Structure formats: C-alpha cells, structure tokens
XYZ file of C-alpha atoms in Angstrom:
474
model
C 70.165 -10.578 27.263
C 69.830 -14.203 26.147
C 66.325 -15.509 25.694
C 65.806 -18.706 27.663
C 65.151 -22.065 26.047
C 61.486 -22.709 25.310
C 59.822 -25.927 24.195
C 57.255 -26.666 21.495
C 55.925 -29.816 19.852
C 55.094 -30.943 16.317
C 54.068 -34.055 14.385
C 56.779 -33.572 11.761
C 59.995 -31.594 12.103
C 61.601 -30.882 8.737
C 65.210 -29.692 8.928
C 66.240 -27.730 5.845
C 63.964 -25.885 3.393
C 65.556 -26.853 0.090
C 63.689 -28.599 -2.748
C 63.433 -31.729 -0.617
C 62.518 -30.117 2.681
C 59.958 -27.555 1.603
C 58.215 -30.110 -0.639
C 58.099 -32.572 2.266
C 56.685 -29.886 4.553
C 53.997 -28.814 2.075
C 52.973 -32.402 1.341
C 52.790 -33.212 5.058
C 50.638 -30.118 5.555
C 48.321 -31.279 2.762
C 47.968 -34.561 4.656
C 46.764 -32.701 7.775
C 49.936 -33.197 9.794
C 51.289 -30.527 12.119
C 54.555 -29.466 10.480
C 57.497 -27.302 11.555
C 60.075 -26.389 8.906
C 63.466 -25.138 10.128
C 65.840 -23.226 7.841
C 69.069 -21.490 8.852
C 69.695 -19.569 5.635
C 67.125 -19.049 2.868
C 63.911 -20.807 1.881
C 64.467 -22.807 -1.270
C 67.916 -23.948 -0.150
C 71.012 -24.053 -2.316
C 69.043 -24.994 -5.440
C 66.778 -21.966 -5.615
C 69.152 -19.438 -4.056
C 72.682 -20.361 -5.114
C 72.608 -23.304 -7.527
C 70.046 -24.635 -10.006
C 68.025 -21.487 -10.593
C 70.712 -18.763 -10.571
C 73.049 -20.866 -12.709
C 70.344 -21.490 -15.317
C 69.489 -17.785 -15.321
C 73.129 -16.929 -16.005
C 73.358 -19.654 -18.658
C 70.319 -18.197 -20.427
C 71.655 -14.638 -20.253
C 75.173 -15.541 -21.425
C 73.758 -17.670 -24.257
C 71.617 -14.755 -25.407
C 74.532 -12.325 -25.347
C 76.828 -14.716 -27.199
C 74.314 -15.757 -29.850
C 73.357 -12.164 -30.582
C 76.998 -11.433 -31.293
C 77.655 -14.569 -33.344
C 74.719 -14.846 -35.738
C 76.349 -13.522 -38.907
C 75.391 -16.640 -40.887
C 71.751 -15.710 -40.256
C 72.395 -12.187 -41.487
C 72.417 -10.705 -37.991
C 75.269 -8.394 -37.047
C 75.483 -7.143 -33.474
C 77.991 -6.408 -30.752
C 76.106 -6.750 -27.449
C 77.369 -4.910 -24.402
C 77.107 -6.893 -21.175
C 76.564 -5.072 -17.891
C 77.347 -7.835 -15.399
C 75.842 -6.060 -12.412
C 72.502 -5.684 -14.174
C 72.602 -9.304 -15.330
C 73.199 -10.479 -11.767
C 70.412 -8.172 -10.582
C 67.990 -9.775 -13.050
C 69.103 -13.225 -11.859
C 68.540 -12.208 -8.235
C 65.043 -11.002 -9.129
C 64.168 -14.434 -10.503
C 65.509 -16.041 -7.326
C 63.560 -13.666 -5.071
C 60.322 -14.393 -6.908
C 60.719 -18.136 -6.496
C 61.902 -18.141 -2.891
C 59.136 -15.754 -1.895
C 56.691 -18.140 -3.524
C 58.061 -21.057 -1.513
C 57.521 -19.214 1.760
C 53.950 -18.285 0.803
C 53.138 -21.858 -0.254
C 54.449 -23.238 3.027
C 52.328 -20.826 5.059
C 49.264 -21.480 2.893
C 49.583 -25.192 3.667
C 49.768 -24.631 7.411
C 53.524 -25.131 7.800
C 55.114 -23.329 10.740
C 58.357 -21.682 9.615
C 61.234 -21.384 12.047
C 64.603 -19.747 11.413
C 67.681 -21.271 12.997
C 70.073 -24.204 12.977
C 68.722 -27.544 14.164
C 70.663 -30.174 16.086
C 69.310 -33.358 17.611
C 69.179 -33.589 21.413
C 67.677 -37.088 21.391
C 65.671 -39.335 19.101
C 62.536 -37.253 19.709
C 63.870 -33.776 20.468
C 65.838 -31.174 18.534
C 67.362 -27.925 19.653
C 66.895 -24.945 17.333
C 69.682 -22.403 17.709
C 68.592 -18.981 16.509
C 71.074 -16.648 14.842
C 72.001 -13.275 16.283
C 73.152 -12.188 19.688
C 70.623 -12.793 22.430
C 68.273 -14.838 20.230
C 68.723 -18.000 22.287
C 67.326 -21.371 21.324
C 64.277 -23.546 21.688
C 63.539 -27.236 21.891
C 61.129 -28.924 19.501
C 59.681 -32.302 20.399
C 58.664 -34.329 17.358
C 56.907 -37.552 16.426
C 58.798 -37.728 13.124
C 61.764 -35.840 11.685
C 62.927 -35.371 8.094
C 66.579 -34.443 7.562
C 67.037 -32.415 4.375
C 70.096 -30.269 5.031
C 71.570 -30.627 1.543
C 75.214 -30.391 0.542
C 78.072 -27.906 0.225
C 81.046 -27.536 -2.141
C 84.092 -29.644 -1.370
C 87.201 -27.598 -0.633
C 90.514 -28.576 -2.192
C 93.472 -28.362 0.218
C 95.204 -25.033 -0.291
C 92.105 -23.379 -1.802
C 90.133 -21.731 0.984
C 86.778 -20.313 -0.156
C 87.322 -17.502 2.327
C 90.238 -16.174 0.274
C 89.189 -13.421 -2.128
C 90.366 -14.895 -5.466
C 89.106 -18.421 -4.625
C 85.476 -18.970 -5.603
C 82.890 -21.643 -5.111
C 79.943 -21.815 -7.512
C 77.782 -19.596 -5.282
C 80.394 -16.845 -5.253
C 81.008 -17.167 -8.991
C 77.318 -16.610 -9.707
C 77.337 -13.410 -7.643
C 80.300 -11.679 -9.338
C 79.449 -8.082 -10.244
C 82.137 -7.878 -12.946
C 83.195 -10.320 -15.656
C 86.704 -11.575 -14.797
C 89.279 -11.219 -17.544
C 90.597 -14.703 -16.843
C 89.468 -17.667 -14.779
C 90.943 -21.038 -13.863
C 88.294 -23.672 -13.111
C 89.351 -26.681 -11.053
C 87.090 -29.568 -12.037
C 85.434 -30.509 -15.339
C 82.271 -31.987 -13.873
C 78.835 -30.588 -14.596
C 79.206 -27.496 -12.386
C 82.638 -26.635 -13.751
C 81.575 -27.152 -17.357
C 78.326 -25.206 -17.042
C 80.108 -22.212 -15.528
C 83.007 -22.500 -17.973
C 80.485 -21.947 -20.750
C 78.868 -18.990 -18.972
C 82.098 -17.086 -18.464
C 83.597 -17.972 -21.844
C 80.496 -16.580 -23.558
C 80.791 -13.402 -21.503
C 84.357 -12.913 -22.721
C 86.451 -14.465 -19.954
C 89.632 -16.356 -20.843
C 88.814 -19.743 -19.262
C 91.215 -22.567 -18.368
C 89.830 -25.851 -16.999
C 92.033 -28.193 -14.971
C 90.798 -31.753 -14.389
C 92.634 -34.586 -12.641
C 90.864 -37.239 -14.732
C 91.249 -37.689 -18.490
C 88.090 -36.076 -19.856
C 85.216 -33.699 -19.199
C 82.047 -34.818 -17.409
C 83.361 -37.971 -15.711
C 80.569 -40.490 -15.297
C 78.934 -39.724 -18.642
C 79.514 -41.831 -21.736
C 82.258 -40.566 -24.026
C 79.977 -39.887 -26.983
C 77.806 -37.670 -24.758
C 80.731 -35.697 -23.363
C 82.556 -35.346 -26.687
C 80.235 -32.724 -28.277
C 80.380 -30.689 -25.065
C 84.175 -30.654 -25.088
C 84.236 -29.830 -28.803
C 81.911 -26.866 -28.303
C 83.912 -25.659 -25.303
C 87.090 -25.698 -27.382
C 85.284 -23.645 -30.047
C 84.688 -21.094 -27.285
C 88.473 -21.077 -26.710
C 88.254 -22.853 -23.369
C 91.670 -24.361 -22.627
C 91.736 -27.863 -21.067
C 94.447 -29.589 -19.042
C 93.675 -33.172 -18.068
C 95.502 -35.475 -15.669
C 96.464 -32.545 -13.450
C 95.433 -31.859 -9.854
C 95.377 -28.352 -8.396
C 98.039 -28.088 -5.696
C 98.044 -24.424 -4.678
C 97.943 -20.778 -5.670
C 99.723 -17.534 -4.927
C 99.286 -13.873 -5.720
C 101.248 -12.605 -8.705
C 101.101 -9.202 -10.326
C 97.505 -8.152 -10.879
C 96.134 -11.651 -10.338
C 97.096 -15.096 -9.133
C 99.090 -18.108 -10.292
C 97.441 -21.524 -9.907
C 99.760 -24.525 -9.609
C 98.897 -28.037 -10.739
C 100.737 -31.339 -10.575
C 100.400 -34.495 -12.661
C 101.065 -38.126 -11.670
C 104.748 -37.793 -12.549
C 105.106 -34.781 -10.271
C 105.424 -32.271 -13.113
C 104.252 -28.854 -11.970
C 102.394 -26.444 -14.269
C 101.363 -22.865 -13.605
C 98.362 -20.904 -14.899
C 97.812 -17.194 -14.460
C 94.311 -15.855 -13.828
C 92.286 -13.191 -12.093
C 90.183 -15.740 -10.159
C 90.050 -19.482 -9.529
C 86.769 -21.407 -9.282
C 86.895 -24.723 -7.429
C 84.159 -27.136 -8.555
C 85.272 -30.647 -7.653
C 82.031 -31.922 -6.161
C 79.791 -31.595 -3.140
C 79.589 -33.211 0.302
C 76.593 -33.749 2.612
C 75.849 -31.288 5.408
C 75.380 -33.700 8.286
C 78.206 -32.749 10.633
C 76.232 -29.965 12.353
C 73.165 -32.052 13.202
C 74.470 -34.079 16.184
C 72.921 -37.141 14.522
C 74.556 -39.433 17.056
C 72.252 -38.039 19.753
C 69.314 -39.452 17.800
C 71.090 -42.716 16.949
C 71.110 -41.971 13.209
C 74.039 -43.575 11.398
C 76.051 -42.179 8.486
C 78.571 -43.804 6.162
C 82.263 -42.908 5.939
C 81.457 -39.931 3.704
C 78.755 -38.491 5.949
C 75.758 -39.658 3.899
C 72.709 -41.031 5.692
C 71.608 -44.460 4.499
C 67.879 -44.857 3.811
C 65.391 -47.441 2.567
C 62.793 -47.150 -0.198
C 60.559 -45.129 2.119
C 63.326 -42.629 2.962
C 63.653 -44.022 6.496
C 67.003 -44.048 8.272
C 68.074 -46.750 10.724
C 65.837 -44.928 13.224
C 62.342 -45.661 11.907
C 60.709 -42.312 12.664
C 63.610 -40.233 11.318
C 63.867 -39.794 7.560
C 66.576 -38.403 5.275
C 66.039 -36.976 1.798
C 67.972 -35.191 -0.926
C 71.720 -34.757 -1.032
C 72.250 -36.003 2.540
C 70.810 -39.363 1.440
C 73.437 -39.830 -1.279
C 73.739 -39.894 -5.033
C 72.381 -38.818 -7.327
C 72.421 -35.284 -5.928
C 69.467 -33.943 -7.872
C 66.825 -31.458 -6.769
C 63.971 -33.383 -8.403
C 65.076 -36.582 -6.669
C 65.036 -34.695 -3.372
C 61.518 -33.409 -4.044
C 60.181 -36.886 -4.804
C 61.860 -38.279 -1.689
C 60.251 -35.473 0.313
C 56.809 -36.343 -1.014
C 57.319 -40.017 -0.233
C 58.604 -39.352 3.289
C 55.574 -37.173 4.087
C 53.176 -39.759 2.683
C 54.798 -42.617 4.602
C 54.567 -40.597 7.820
C 50.862 -40.013 7.104
C 50.324 -43.758 6.650
C 50.038 -43.691 2.878
C 51.287 -46.695 0.809
C 54.132 -44.736 -0.780
C 57.612 -45.844 -1.817
C 60.519 -44.683 -3.961
C 61.294 -46.048 -7.413
C 64.564 -44.884 -8.955
C 64.363 -46.688 -12.314
C 63.417 -43.534 -14.223
C 65.155 -40.633 -12.493
C 66.335 -38.237 -15.212
C 69.507 -36.173 -15.036
C 70.462 -33.114 -17.052
C 73.622 -31.126 -17.650
C 73.021 -27.569 -18.872
C 76.174 -27.281 -20.926
C 76.331 -26.322 -24.603
C 75.007 -28.637 -25.933
C 72.851 -29.972 -23.120
C 72.869 -33.583 -21.920
C 69.862 -35.529 -20.666
C 69.846 -39.120 -19.444
C 67.380 -41.508 -17.848
C 67.386 -45.197 -17.018
C 70.033 -47.621 -18.253
C 72.831 -47.324 -20.771
C 73.360 -50.165 -23.235
C 76.208 -51.518 -21.106
C 74.159 -51.375 -17.918
C 71.310 -53.187 -19.636
C 73.675 -55.964 -20.720
C 75.104 -56.241 -17.206
C 71.588 -56.662 -15.808
C 70.830 -59.552 -18.160
C 68.798 -57.797 -20.832
C 69.274 -58.171 -24.584
C 69.482 -54.496 -25.483
C 68.650 -52.989 -28.826
C 69.689 -49.394 -29.516
C 68.139 -46.748 -31.735
C 69.760 -43.423 -32.534
C 68.802 -40.269 -34.395
C 71.209 -37.384 -35.105
C 70.070 -33.791 -34.684
C 71.764 -32.810 -37.942
C 68.929 -34.725 -39.641
C 66.296 -32.776 -37.695
C 64.717 -29.900 -39.573
C 63.879 -28.069 -36.356
C 67.389 -28.445 -34.946
C 68.853 -27.005 -38.138
C 66.505 -24.017 -37.957
C 67.771 -23.212 -34.444
C 71.397 -23.242 -35.545
C 72.142 -25.995 -33.020
C 72.334 -29.389 -34.686
C 75.150 -31.169 -32.817
C 74.316 -34.360 -30.949
C 71.719 -37.119 -31.024
C 68.915 -38.968 -29.269
C 69.565 -42.583 -28.297
C 67.105 -45.065 -26.858
C 67.897 -48.404 -25.226
C 65.276 -51.147 -25.100
C 64.991 -54.832 -24.356
C 64.860 -56.440 -27.796
C 62.648 -59.474 -26.997
C 59.948 -57.438 -25.244
C 60.479 -53.993 -26.760
C 60.276 -52.312 -23.333
C 62.260 -49.102 -23.034
C 65.094 -49.325 -20.512
C 66.939 -46.027 -20.907
C 67.794 -43.051 -23.068
C 70.632 -40.604 -23.601
C 70.434 -37.259 -25.358
C 73.082 -34.694 -26.179
C 71.908 -31.682 -28.122
C 69.494 -28.743 -28.065
C 66.894 -28.823 -25.260
C 68.057 -32.249 -24.063
C 66.952 -31.344 -20.538
C 63.365 -30.951 -21.801
C 63.312 -33.833 -24.283
C 64.428 -36.407 -21.712
C 61.126 -36.045 -19.826
C 59.169 -37.865 -22.549
C 61.495 -40.835 -22.346
C 61.426 -40.852 -18.551
C 57.642 -40.962 -18.718
C 57.808 -43.773 -21.274
C 60.048 -45.869 -19.032
C 57.915 -45.164 -15.955
C 54.699 -46.267 -17.681
C 56.292 -49.382 -19.187
C 56.121 -48.188 -22.792
C 57.644 -50.106 -25.679
C 59.511 -48.911 -28.735
C 56.300 -49.401 -30.710
C 54.421 -47.106 -28.304
C 56.896 -44.263 -28.793
C 57.240 -44.802 -32.537
C 53.461 -44.938 -33.015
C 52.912 -41.652 -31.172
C 52.520 -38.848 -33.715
C 54.953 -36.038 -32.855
C 54.438 -32.437 -33.951
C 56.406 -31.272 -36.991
C 58.748 -29.498 -37.044
C 59.949 -30.074 -33.482
C 62.992 -31.432 -31.744
C 60.792 -34.126 -30.184
C 60.524 -35.861 -33.551
C 64.086 -37.054 -32.908
C 62.741 -39.152 -30.019
C 60.186 -40.809 -32.294
C 62.773 -41.438 -35.004
C 65.239 -42.935 -32.517
C 62.567 -45.425 -31.487
C 61.818 -46.130 -35.146
C 65.540 -46.626 -35.781
C 65.681 -49.277 -33.048
C 62.800 -51.017 -34.818
C 64.586 -50.714 -38.162
C 62.248 -48.314 -39.941
C 63.296 -44.733 -39.222
C 62.535 -42.452 -42.156
C 65.076 -39.636 -41.888
C 68.226 -41.585 -41.021
C 69.805 -44.835 -42.154
C 68.656 -47.847 -40.171
C 70.844 -50.285 -38.333
C-alpha cells in the first residue's frame, strides 16, 4: 500500500544534512525559526560519513602503523601487524559517534528531521520522496529553502563505480582487506592522501595523472616535498597519461592509459581507485521548477549572502562551487540562516584556509606572492624551514617550511603557505591574523611557546622583516 501525499509547512527547508546543511539548520533553530532538515542518506553528509572524517581516521591509523615499524633511528624496533577489518571498525566507530552527535544537536535545537529525497515542485514547495516500498511522499511548503546537497565523485568513462574492482574514495575507505596492489587515477588531494594510506599499509601503489605533477593547483614548492615523500614510500608515478580502460587479467585487473601521442601503457593491480574530482549533486532537485539557475557544470551561482537568483532560495557548500571545503560550507550555512533571520550577515572569502592531509601536510590561506602582485600589492615574503625548528626535528618530521606573504608598505598579512608537520593546524593562526588585519610586526611580536612548531610562524614573519634569529634573512 502506498501512503498518500501529505502536506506540511516550515519557515526554512534545508535540503541535505552535510556540514553545510546541518550547521544551517542548527543556526536557524537558534534564531527561533521553524526548520525542517531533509536527508536521504546519513546525517553529517559525505564529510562525516565517507570523506573528511573517515579518511583522516585511516591516515592517522596508517601513519601510526608505519612509524612504529620505521623508527629504528630512534632505537625503536617493531613489526606491527595490521588487521584491516579492525582498523575500519575503529574508523566506523568514530564516524558513528560524530553522526549521532549531529542528530542529537539538531533535535536539541528544535530542528525537525525528515528522511527522504527532496525535489522542488515550485518556488515555495518541495516534494519529499521517502525511501522504501509503500513509503510514499509528502509536500513541504516553505518560506525559505537552503540547498546543501553536496557533491559526488566524477566517473571516468570506462570506469564504472558499480564494477567490483573499480573504487571511489568511499569504497576505498571501507575495504576490509589491504589490497596487494592499487592503481590510483588522479594525483589530486584525494588521490594523494589515499595513496599514502595504502602505501603505508603495504600496498604496491601506482598513481596515474594526466597532468605533469601531483596536487595540481598548488605551488610547485608545496607539492614537491609531498611527491618526494611518496616516492620514498615506493609510490610509482606516471604523469601525462589518462586512464582509458581496464580489463580482468589473471588474479586482478589491467588498467590502460594513453598519453597525448596515443602511446598506450598497461598497469596490473588488484583494484583501481578513481579520484579525479567531484561534481555537484543538483540534477535530482528539479531546480528548474523553482526557477533556480545553474551553470554549465551544474553549480548554483550565489551572492555574498548565499542567495541564488531566486531571493528566498539559498545554496551552500559544494553545490555553490569551489572551493569544495567542509568549513566553507559550514560558514555559508551560518550566513544563510542569519540572513533569513534578518541578521546583517555576509560572506568574506579572503581568509578561507585549505589543507591537504598528505605526508607532509599542506596548509594555505589567502594570497600567494603571485596573486598579491596581480592584485596590485607590493608583496614581501618571509620563510622559515622546519629543518631549523627544534620541535620539528624532535618529531622526526622536518621537511617543508612556513611562508608568509605581506604587503611591504603597510605590513598587512595577505596570505600564507605551509608544507610540513601539522600544517593543517598551524595555518589557523595565519588565517586568524589575516582576518583580523594583523601585520608582520603583530605576528613577530607575539611570543610563541618553545619548543613548538608554531615558532616557525613567528620566525617566518621575522624573516619577512629581516630579523629572524634561527635562519638566514633575505
């Protein structure tokens, strides 16, 4: 029996409960709005369930296993045994704790949770299709809507994620056994993070990238230490080659690639992971029924208040375009909720940090030196290497550097780039400095705890001013 369509109403309909959607819903609830949050899969979205959190858990676990077995120079001799199923079980426990917390927080803030897939019927109505036979659907009338349906992995022609040996990142993070060999298509941040995980667990990893280097979009001197470390882990790279197909062979598969000249190469492996980027999930929403426009790639264009071309419909997170970052989505969700509530809120992207959890990590915020020049500034650059940091040396991880970019006449910080240990944590200080309008003098004059990695931030600022103590000045 199919349950008939029923109708309800709400001030704010939030579609998608990822790090943008659930934050928007909670903030709207805090502002005394009636909120309905619709999710078709799992609260927390891709980030908490299949991306950010599980990948970082697996990075931590694989790092621990590898370091325990490679610490002879510290006088530690060990041969750790990895039980992949137990590792994945621990990872899943972390995920369950966080996603359960999201659901409780939503309920505690008065958010009505609804399971199903939402599609627009008009500019003020959405139909929620419930999963399962006989579950039917219901119509929700709304004053405002926030679209936060996230993104999904891009498929490469000939590599169907439904085929057993072909993996996306979600499937790779759920493997119960360590594959003996793995071909990774794509050397972006997802491909490189997972290449490190599996290499440290003992997998023979080959990375195929159609461009000429790892981590396209990052400056060469940031990507170079990552590639060097990956090669030390025996990861094999093949650049300028595009994956063209695969076939079963023996106990595994053969992956074919082709370069610009048409030369075909073949790589044997047990599995192939495709990580060539992500695309917005907007094709299931029937956005045209609400009059919401998308660009040629399916992204929804928004203004600095997260509004689409339809004033009372908002879009946040991955569906609103690059950069596809969970923390950007969360901030956009907060702003959208506050704008709906009549608050004077707006988005400011000048200090949005980004991090890559490779070995070593990368953290960036604000402008590069080149970008500063292009925008008419007179940049001055300060740099401090981690091999001059006492704390970095005591961790056994001293590759990389901290670099700051400032406007020389005024001293105002414009950007920063870090590659090295804990870069993802260190970049926050520099993001804060840029956001508050700090100068090089402000950062250099702030006493940093010794011995810590954060001293490298202080010394980089001092280097830009010409008086760093523990490195030669420019």
